[in-house]
Amino acid sequence: MPTEKTTGMDSQLLEAPTKHEKMPSAEEILGNLEEAPKITDKLNIFPFEWRVETPRLMEIYEQSRDPGWNPGQLPWYTLEVESMTQDQRYAIAYWWALLSVFDASGPAVFARAMIHAYEVHEEDAIRKCFLSVTRDEMNHEEVCGRAINCLTPGGPLGYEPETELGRLARNNIEWLYHNGSRYWSGYKKAIEHYPMPVLFSSFLFGEVASSTLFHSMYESTQIPVFREAFRNIGRDEGRHLSFCLALLKEVLPKLSEEDKETVTKQFRAGFIFLSGILYEPPHEFWQLPDTFIPAQRLLEEKAREAGFGILTLEKRKENWRTAVVRLKTIVEPYGVKFPALPEIDVDGETVAFDADKIVPIF
Ligand SMILES: [Fe+2]
Ligand SMILES: [Fe+2]
């Protein structure tokens, strides 16, 4: 007997969306199983497992989930562009464009490395650490873009420089980007060519260089928003350095003699490439016109005048040397020989240079 409350509810009942006449039997299905085609493509991207061989990498990855800053929230409003001369703006924007050859290629470079790590079925911790570095590098690239556009709207190339120094900056930037694109074609080949330990040794060089550079720029810059940016980027780079060290501690002792020799060569290549920002660009890699260095020196002087902390050539040499010696003391105990870097008075092995297979990045 329906109560008063349920009267009329029958008509509101909804039909279940699916009705089976008979449920399938698992046993029957198993009897008809068809095997899936074997995955024959070695470079398939599917992670069949989430193994962690280097727990330290996972710990650093956990710390990196929140980098603790974001380029959009830097105090850009404190940048007094109006109080700078046009040449000072061109000069500071020029330095950010120079940096972007290294830092703004970071997202694509590490994203590529991450895909590669998936393809060759590296441990989960390596895949994740590449993702984290890619994320950070995207922030660094954003800072380059924001800085350039605050100082030279439409820059680095989409505006018309109005002074002589501005035109020199423009020409230099075009040459820098020409070399940046040469780096990318080399990197694409190198990433598939070298085993992970060799790649990480090369990345290590980039991270030693970048953490050194940003630390010095932080210390010597007086413009608050750039100081803050350098502090944060430098901290990220320090974390990237920890990623590299954590992995290399495990893999360097197992490196074959042949791979060790490759690392030595890669260090020489890294030095030549990274000198483009840490020091001055050597001609072994850098295709630049004769006007490049004199123009860059003028631009650097102008940027310094505005409180932007580019070190003097002498200090850069000293700084670069300290960084390189730091790298040398990390790898030498593992039997990796260091290349001679006569440009900054570092002794070592004389090695060939292959401009086509440069790996290092920031
Ligand atoms: Fe980095
Ligand atoms: Fe970076």
XYZ file of C-alpha atoms and ligand atoms in Angstrom:
364
model
C 0.000 0.000 0.000
C 1.748 3.224 -1.094
C 1.991 5.848 1.587
C 0.898 9.327 0.851
C 4.564 10.360 0.439
C 5.414 7.811 -2.288
C 2.216 8.251 -4.240
C 3.054 9.552 -7.695
C 6.803 8.804 -7.499
C 6.532 5.820 -9.882
C 6.016 8.119 -12.790
C 9.204 10.035 -11.901
C 11.543 7.004 -11.873
C 14.441 7.237 -14.363
C 15.398 4.197 -16.403
C 18.992 2.964 -15.899
C 20.979 3.997 -19.009
C 22.210 0.499 -19.869
C 20.439 -2.802 -19.571
C 22.183 -6.072 -20.419
C 20.203 -9.134 -21.215
C 23.050 -11.218 -19.928
C 26.385 -10.223 -18.366
C 29.520 -11.257 -20.341
C 31.608 -14.000 -18.795
C 35.238 -13.279 -18.081
C 36.141 -16.887 -18.773
C 34.519 -16.774 -22.204
C 36.293 -13.516 -23.102
C 39.638 -14.914 -21.986
C 39.118 -17.870 -24.316
C 38.870 -15.492 -27.275
C 41.760 -13.206 -26.369
C 43.783 -11.815 -29.227
C 47.340 -10.766 -28.442
C 48.157 -7.078 -28.948
C 50.841 -6.413 -31.565
C 54.321 -6.235 -30.026
C 55.726 -2.714 -29.740
C 58.709 -2.955 -32.035
C 59.538 0.741 -32.111
C 62.323 1.023 -29.579
C 61.769 4.738 -29.196
C 58.130 4.487 -28.176
C 57.296 6.934 -25.447
C 55.184 4.824 -23.113
C 56.414 4.658 -19.567
C 55.701 1.047 -18.650
C 56.886 1.704 -15.153
C 57.718 4.497 -12.760
C 60.998 3.217 -11.445
C 63.239 5.483 -9.399
C 66.928 4.649 -9.472
C 68.140 7.950 -8.087
C 65.930 8.882 -5.109
C 67.856 12.130 -4.610
C 66.552 13.334 -7.993
C 63.011 12.720 -6.790
C 63.667 14.745 -3.630
C 64.938 17.709 -5.629
C 61.966 17.367 -7.949
C 59.635 17.593 -4.934
C 61.355 20.814 -3.870
C 61.013 22.222 -7.365
C 57.223 21.859 -7.570
C 56.938 25.368 -6.179
C 59.893 27.465 -7.340
C 58.762 30.212 -4.941
C 58.538 32.997 -7.511
C 56.973 33.912 -10.786
C 58.113 36.375 -13.435
C 54.697 38.052 -13.619
C 54.949 39.056 -9.976
C 58.378 40.647 -10.072
C 58.196 44.397 -9.275
C 58.198 45.513 -12.930
C 56.355 48.677 -11.909
C 59.547 49.885 -10.177
C 61.471 49.919 -13.454
C 61.947 53.597 -14.288
C 62.340 53.330 -18.036
C 61.627 57.050 -18.466
C 64.619 57.996 -16.353
C 66.991 56.039 -18.617
C 68.491 57.419 -21.790
C 67.550 55.701 -25.024
C 71.023 54.205 -25.312
C 70.850 52.826 -21.781
C 67.567 51.116 -22.680
C 69.040 49.688 -25.875
C 72.095 48.488 -23.990
C 70.230 46.690 -21.202
C 67.742 45.188 -23.659
C 70.740 44.039 -25.695
C 72.114 42.073 -22.756
C 68.762 40.347 -22.237
C 68.717 39.436 -25.930
C 72.214 38.004 -25.563
C 71.060 36.033 -22.522
C 68.065 34.738 -24.425
C 70.346 32.896 -26.872
C 71.089 30.675 -23.868
C 68.179 30.965 -21.481
C 65.361 31.307 -23.985
C 66.420 28.182 -25.829
C 66.158 26.428 -22.458
C 62.471 25.436 -22.667
C 62.817 23.764 -26.081
C 66.166 22.204 -25.222
C 64.962 20.588 -22.006
C 61.572 19.654 -23.444
C 63.476 17.822 -26.155
C 65.617 16.141 -23.522
C 62.458 15.116 -21.661
C 60.935 13.511 -24.760
C 64.234 11.750 -25.339
C 64.176 10.452 -21.750
C 60.704 9.009 -22.426
C 61.832 7.442 -25.681
C 64.806 5.655 -24.178
C 62.819 4.671 -21.074
C 64.918 6.492 -18.519
C 63.904 6.283 -14.895
C 60.913 8.351 -13.856
C 63.095 10.682 -11.794
C 65.008 11.785 -14.909
C 61.833 12.408 -16.897
C 60.496 14.502 -14.041
C 63.660 16.460 -13.512
C 63.679 17.481 -17.189
C 60.095 18.616 -16.862
C 61.004 20.729 -13.861
C 63.966 22.338 -15.626
C 61.776 23.022 -18.676
C 59.265 24.780 -16.418
C 61.987 26.917 -14.816
C 63.547 27.778 -18.155
C 60.165 28.960 -19.383
C 60.178 31.413 -16.472
C 63.670 32.568 -17.378
C 62.624 33.048 -20.974
C 59.646 35.057 -19.800
C 61.929 37.374 -17.855
C 64.041 37.935 -20.998
C 60.901 38.784 -22.966
C 59.424 41.080 -20.339
C 62.701 42.934 -19.794
C 63.265 43.448 -23.516
C 59.713 44.640 -24.093
C 59.696 47.060 -21.151
C 62.869 48.691 -22.474
C 62.315 48.409 -26.215
C 58.634 47.663 -26.952
C 58.424 45.241 -29.873
C 62.046 44.183 -29.255
C 64.415 42.550 -29.748
C 63.845 42.909 -33.494
C 60.402 44.454 -34.015
C 61.257 48.122 -33.478
C 63.416 50.701 -35.224
C 66.478 51.771 -33.188
C 66.909 55.514 -33.254
C 70.543 55.942 -32.225
C 73.886 54.691 -33.511
C 74.332 52.465 -30.473
C 70.824 51.114 -30.994
C 71.683 50.153 -34.560
C 74.858 48.434 -33.397
C 72.807 46.492 -30.847
C 70.350 45.455 -33.558
C 73.074 44.124 -35.830
C 74.764 42.247 -32.981
C 71.460 40.636 -31.962
C 70.864 39.433 -35.507
C 74.281 37.800 -35.484
C 73.666 36.262 -32.083
C 70.424 34.692 -33.253
C 72.158 33.334 -36.335
C 74.502 31.478 -33.972
C 71.653 30.459 -31.696
C 69.984 28.696 -34.596
C 73.254 26.914 -35.415
C 73.405 25.730 -31.822
C 69.899 24.280 -32.091
C 70.662 22.257 -35.228
C 73.737 20.809 -33.492
C 71.861 20.072 -30.279
C 69.110 18.138 -32.069
C 71.713 15.705 -33.377
C 73.674 15.543 -30.133
C 70.709 14.625 -27.955
C 70.180 11.368 -29.823
C 73.846 10.655 -30.147
C 75.046 10.657 -26.533
C 74.118 8.505 -23.532
C 72.496 10.212 -20.529
C 75.694 10.461 -18.411
C 77.424 12.385 -21.211
C 74.389 14.620 -21.662
C 74.201 15.321 -17.948
C 77.907 16.156 -17.782
C 77.296 18.718 -20.503
C 74.204 20.106 -18.802
C 76.277 20.335 -15.644
C 78.647 22.737 -17.366
C 75.713 24.917 -18.408
C 74.353 24.980 -14.881
C 77.725 25.784 -13.326
C 78.014 28.649 -15.803
C 74.508 29.976 -15.273
C 74.506 29.805 -11.488
C 77.831 31.664 -11.475
C 76.617 34.287 -13.922
C 73.338 35.045 -12.159
C 74.997 35.201 -8.786
C 77.460 37.805 -10.025
C 74.741 39.764 -11.840
C 72.621 39.741 -8.683
C 75.490 41.094 -6.645
C 76.430 43.882 -9.004
C 73.070 45.083 -10.336
C 71.414 48.095 -8.749
C 68.086 48.052 -10.588
C 65.654 46.405 -8.101
C 63.487 44.369 -10.494
C 66.514 42.935 -12.309
C 68.269 42.220 -9.034
C 65.224 40.297 -7.865
C 65.044 38.422 -11.173
C 68.718 37.441 -10.963
C 68.304 36.242 -7.403
C 65.406 33.960 -8.356
C 66.851 32.707 -11.628
C 70.134 32.028 -9.853
C 68.334 29.930 -7.252
C 66.636 27.895 -9.997
C 69.977 27.351 -11.703
C 71.438 26.156 -8.407
C 68.669 23.550 -8.273
C 69.437 22.454 -11.842
C 73.019 22.078 -10.771
C 71.873 19.830 -7.911
C 69.903 17.678 -10.380
C 73.021 17.180 -12.471
C 75.235 16.460 -9.474
C 72.769 13.970 -7.981
C 72.680 11.947 -11.172
C 76.365 12.225 -12.014
C 77.359 10.976 -8.565
C 75.667 7.704 -9.544
C 76.692 7.433 -13.171
C 80.189 8.914 -13.418
C 81.861 6.020 -11.562
C 80.364 3.612 -14.130
C 81.396 5.598 -17.210
C 83.424 3.803 -19.905
C 86.796 5.237 -20.941
C 85.352 6.182 -24.310
C 82.489 8.095 -22.696
C 84.945 9.857 -20.402
C 86.834 11.080 -23.443
C 83.594 12.316 -24.954
C 82.842 14.244 -21.767
C 86.263 15.922 -21.966
C 85.521 16.975 -25.551
C 82.062 18.151 -24.604
C 83.538 20.328 -21.860
C 85.701 22.074 -24.416
C 82.650 22.548 -26.644
C 80.652 23.818 -23.676
C 83.343 26.272 -22.774
C 83.417 27.693 -26.290
C 79.654 28.011 -26.483
C 79.101 29.402 -22.986
C 81.965 31.886 -23.283
C 79.539 33.752 -25.548
C 77.933 35.103 -22.391
C 80.298 34.258 -19.543
C 83.262 35.869 -21.261
C 83.551 36.792 -24.946
C 82.591 34.568 -27.894
C 85.528 32.507 -29.293
C 85.570 32.165 -33.064
C 85.744 28.321 -33.037
C 81.975 28.307 -32.806
C 80.773 31.886 -32.984
C 80.441 33.248 -36.498
C 80.537 36.987 -35.904
C 81.608 40.062 -37.843
C 84.606 42.158 -36.755
C 82.273 44.872 -35.501
C 80.664 42.525 -32.986
C 83.063 42.684 -30.037
C 83.723 46.451 -30.187
C 79.966 47.107 -30.408
C 79.283 44.758 -27.514
C 81.907 46.472 -25.376
C 80.223 49.838 -25.985
C 76.839 48.381 -25.103
C 78.144 46.773 -21.930
C 79.671 50.053 -20.793
C 76.372 51.830 -21.396
C 74.377 49.213 -19.475
C 76.788 49.388 -16.535
C 76.367 53.157 -16.456
C 72.643 52.582 -15.797
C 73.316 50.274 -12.831
C 73.036 47.005 -14.726
C 75.618 44.625 -13.300
C 77.573 43.278 -16.266
C 81.023 42.451 -14.937
C 84.096 43.980 -16.563
C 85.999 41.717 -18.947
C 88.713 41.189 -16.371
C 86.209 40.203 -13.648
C 84.339 37.966 -16.111
C 87.507 36.093 -16.863
C 88.159 35.578 -13.168
C 84.559 34.535 -12.545
C 84.493 32.119 -15.470
C 87.760 30.621 -14.330
C 86.410 30.067 -10.799
C 83.332 28.341 -12.249
C 85.375 26.121 -14.526
C 87.768 25.123 -11.767
C 84.729 24.219 -9.671
C 83.565 21.915 -12.463
C 87.043 20.485 -12.792
C 87.166 19.523 -9.111
C 83.763 17.836 -9.417
C 84.637 15.567 -12.337
C 88.357 14.863 -11.975
C 87.973 12.472 -9.004
C 85.931 10.249 -11.349
C 88.793 10.013 -13.818
C 87.296 12.471 -16.297
C 90.116 14.547 -17.756
C 89.591 18.254 -18.148
C 90.299 20.024 -21.454
C 92.828 22.809 -21.778
C 91.144 26.218 -21.735
C 94.038 28.528 -22.540
C 91.634 31.462 -22.995
C 91.208 31.620 -19.220
C 94.520 30.029 -18.230
C 93.277 26.539 -17.377
C 95.626 23.637 -18.167
C 94.431 20.287 -19.423
C 94.076 17.945 -22.374
C 94.119 19.315 -25.884
C 90.921 18.122 -27.556
C 89.210 18.534 -30.900
C 86.133 20.704 -31.193
C 83.025 19.657 -33.083
C 80.704 22.612 -33.620
C 77.961 20.252 -34.723
C 77.417 18.495 -31.432
C 77.209 21.114 -28.752
C 74.996 20.197 -25.801
C 75.434 22.666 -22.907
C 72.662 25.020 -22.020
C 71.688 27.221 -19.085
Fe 69.442 25.848 -15.774
Fe 67.921 29.158 -17.077
